mmCIF file of C-alpha atoms in Angstrom:
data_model
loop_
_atom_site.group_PDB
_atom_site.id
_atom_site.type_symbol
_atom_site.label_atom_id
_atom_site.label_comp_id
_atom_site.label_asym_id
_atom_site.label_seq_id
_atom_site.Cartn_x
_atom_site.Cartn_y
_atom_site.Cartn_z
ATOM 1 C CA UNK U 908 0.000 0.000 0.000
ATOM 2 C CA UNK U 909 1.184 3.032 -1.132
ATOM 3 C CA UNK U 910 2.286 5.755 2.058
ATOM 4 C CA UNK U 911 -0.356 8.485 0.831
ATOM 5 C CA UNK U 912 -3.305 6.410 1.036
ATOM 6 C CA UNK U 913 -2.097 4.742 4.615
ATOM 7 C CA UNK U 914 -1.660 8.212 6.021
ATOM 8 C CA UNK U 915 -5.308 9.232 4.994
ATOM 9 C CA UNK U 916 -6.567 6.278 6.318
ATOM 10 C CA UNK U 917 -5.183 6.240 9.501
ATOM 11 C CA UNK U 918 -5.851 10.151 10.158
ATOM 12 C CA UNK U 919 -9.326 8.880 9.344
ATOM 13 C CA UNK U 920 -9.541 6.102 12.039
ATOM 14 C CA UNK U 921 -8.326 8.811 14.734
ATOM 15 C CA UNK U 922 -10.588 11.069 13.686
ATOM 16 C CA UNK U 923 -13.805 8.316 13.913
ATOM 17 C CA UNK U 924 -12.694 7.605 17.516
ATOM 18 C CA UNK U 925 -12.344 10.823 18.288
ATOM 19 C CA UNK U 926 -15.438 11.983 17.018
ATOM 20 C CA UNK U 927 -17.314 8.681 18.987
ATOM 21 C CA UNK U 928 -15.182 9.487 21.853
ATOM 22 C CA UNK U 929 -16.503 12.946 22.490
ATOM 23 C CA UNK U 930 -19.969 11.636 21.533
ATOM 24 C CA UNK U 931 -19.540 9.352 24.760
ATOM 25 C CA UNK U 932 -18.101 12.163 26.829
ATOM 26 C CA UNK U 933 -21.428 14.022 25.924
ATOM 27 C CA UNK U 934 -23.487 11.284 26.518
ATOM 28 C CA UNK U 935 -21.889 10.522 29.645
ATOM 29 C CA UNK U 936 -22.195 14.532 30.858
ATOM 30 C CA UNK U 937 -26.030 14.471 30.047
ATOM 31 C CA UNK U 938 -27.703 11.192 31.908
ATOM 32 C CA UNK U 939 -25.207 8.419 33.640
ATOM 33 C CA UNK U 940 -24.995 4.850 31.980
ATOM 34 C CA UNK U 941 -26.327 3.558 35.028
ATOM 35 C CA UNK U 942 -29.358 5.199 34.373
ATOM 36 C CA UNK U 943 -30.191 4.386 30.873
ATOM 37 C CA UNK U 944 -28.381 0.802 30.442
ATOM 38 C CA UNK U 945 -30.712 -1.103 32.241
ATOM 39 C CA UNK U 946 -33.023 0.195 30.017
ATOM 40 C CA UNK U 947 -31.325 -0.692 27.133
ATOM 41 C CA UNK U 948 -31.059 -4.304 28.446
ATOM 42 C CA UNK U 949 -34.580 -4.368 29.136
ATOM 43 C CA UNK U 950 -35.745 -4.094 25.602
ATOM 44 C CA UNK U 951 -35.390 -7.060 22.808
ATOM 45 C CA UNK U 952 -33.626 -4.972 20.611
ATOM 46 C CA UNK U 953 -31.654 -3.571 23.268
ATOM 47 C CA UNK U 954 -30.420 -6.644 23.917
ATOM 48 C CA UNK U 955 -29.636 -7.660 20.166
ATOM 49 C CA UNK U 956 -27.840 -4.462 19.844
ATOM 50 C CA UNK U 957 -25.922 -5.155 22.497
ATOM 51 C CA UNK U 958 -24.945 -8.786 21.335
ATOM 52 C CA UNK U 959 -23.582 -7.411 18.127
ATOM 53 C CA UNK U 960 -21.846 -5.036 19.734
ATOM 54 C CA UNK U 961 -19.645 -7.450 21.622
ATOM 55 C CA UNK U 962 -19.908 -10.089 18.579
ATOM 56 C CA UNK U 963 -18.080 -7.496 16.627
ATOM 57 C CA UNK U 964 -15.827 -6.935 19.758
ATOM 58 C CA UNK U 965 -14.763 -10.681 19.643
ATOM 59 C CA UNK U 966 -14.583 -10.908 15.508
ATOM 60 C CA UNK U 967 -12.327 -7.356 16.025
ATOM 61 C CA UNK U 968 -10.071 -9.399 18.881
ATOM 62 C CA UNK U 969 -10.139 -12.244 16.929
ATOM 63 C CA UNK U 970 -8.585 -10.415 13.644
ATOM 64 C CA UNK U 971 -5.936 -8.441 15.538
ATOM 65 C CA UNK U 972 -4.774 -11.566 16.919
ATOM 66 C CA UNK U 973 -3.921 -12.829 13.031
ATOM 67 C CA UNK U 974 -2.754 -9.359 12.243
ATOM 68 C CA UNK U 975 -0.797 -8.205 15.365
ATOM 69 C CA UNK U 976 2.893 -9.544 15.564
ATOM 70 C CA UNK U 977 3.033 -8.607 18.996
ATOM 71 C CA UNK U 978 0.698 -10.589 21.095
ATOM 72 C CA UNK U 979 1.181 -9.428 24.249
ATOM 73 C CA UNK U 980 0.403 -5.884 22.559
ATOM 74 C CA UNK U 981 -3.355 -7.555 21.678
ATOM 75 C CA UNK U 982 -3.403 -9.324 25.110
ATOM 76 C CA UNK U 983 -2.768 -6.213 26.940
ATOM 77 C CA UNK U 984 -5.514 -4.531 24.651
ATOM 78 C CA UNK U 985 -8.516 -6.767 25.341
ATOM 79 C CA UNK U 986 -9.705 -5.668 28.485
ATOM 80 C CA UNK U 987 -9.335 -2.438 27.525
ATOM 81 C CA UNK U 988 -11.028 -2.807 24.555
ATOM 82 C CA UNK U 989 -13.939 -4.468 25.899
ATOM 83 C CA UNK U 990 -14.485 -1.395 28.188
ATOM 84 C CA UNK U 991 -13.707 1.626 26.406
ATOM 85 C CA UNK U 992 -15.152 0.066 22.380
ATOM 86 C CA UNK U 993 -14.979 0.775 19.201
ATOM 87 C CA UNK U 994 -13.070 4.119 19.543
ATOM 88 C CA UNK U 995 -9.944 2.529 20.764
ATOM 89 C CA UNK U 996 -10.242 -0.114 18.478
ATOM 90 C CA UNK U 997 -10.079 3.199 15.796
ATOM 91 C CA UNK U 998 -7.301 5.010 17.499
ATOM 92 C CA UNK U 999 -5.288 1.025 17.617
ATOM 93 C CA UNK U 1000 -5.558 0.669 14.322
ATOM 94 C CA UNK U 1001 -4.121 4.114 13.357
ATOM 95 C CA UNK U 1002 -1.303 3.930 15.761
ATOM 96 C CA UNK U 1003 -0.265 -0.091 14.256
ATOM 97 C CA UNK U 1004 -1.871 0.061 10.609
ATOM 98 C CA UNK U 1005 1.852 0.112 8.882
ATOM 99 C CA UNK U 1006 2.545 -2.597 11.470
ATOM 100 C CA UNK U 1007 -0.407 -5.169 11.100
ATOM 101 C CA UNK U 1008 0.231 -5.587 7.025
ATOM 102 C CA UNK U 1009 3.629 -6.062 6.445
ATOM 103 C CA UNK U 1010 3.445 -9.605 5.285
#
């Protein structure tokens, strides 16, 4: 891949969990989780949503585990990942994109 194309992408992926990170800290600053997530886990589709969620989570893990030469890098990253989502997952990938595909 040529450098031009990795640069834009991986300003991109910062920029996505950036943008979904202050969408949390808004969130967050307007009504606590504890408030609305048992109300998310009390509807069906609540629950659904949150089943893909971590499905994609796992699939995500599961991926950077092929990709990632250093494990203990991806074993380090799970439980954070699993907490904090998809916007670390976006900032990851920007920081070790050039990393993940060299083979």
């Amino acid at each position: 891949m040529s450098q031009r194309p990795q640069f834009w992408l991986r300003v991109g992926l910062f920029l996505l969990g950036t943008a979904f990170l202050l969408q949390i800290i808004l969130a967050a600053l307007s009504v606590s989780i504890f408030v609305e997530g048992p109300m998310i886990g009390g509807l069906v589709w609540g629950k659904v949503t949150l089943v893909d969620l971590y499905l994609g989570f796992i699939i995500s893990l599961l991926f950077l585990w092929m990709l990632e030469p250093r494990k203990l890098l991806v074993l380090l990253f799970v439980p954070l990942f699993l907490v904090m989502g998809n916007w670390l997952l976006c900032w990851y990938l920007a920081w070790r994109w050039p990393h993940l595909f060299r083979n």
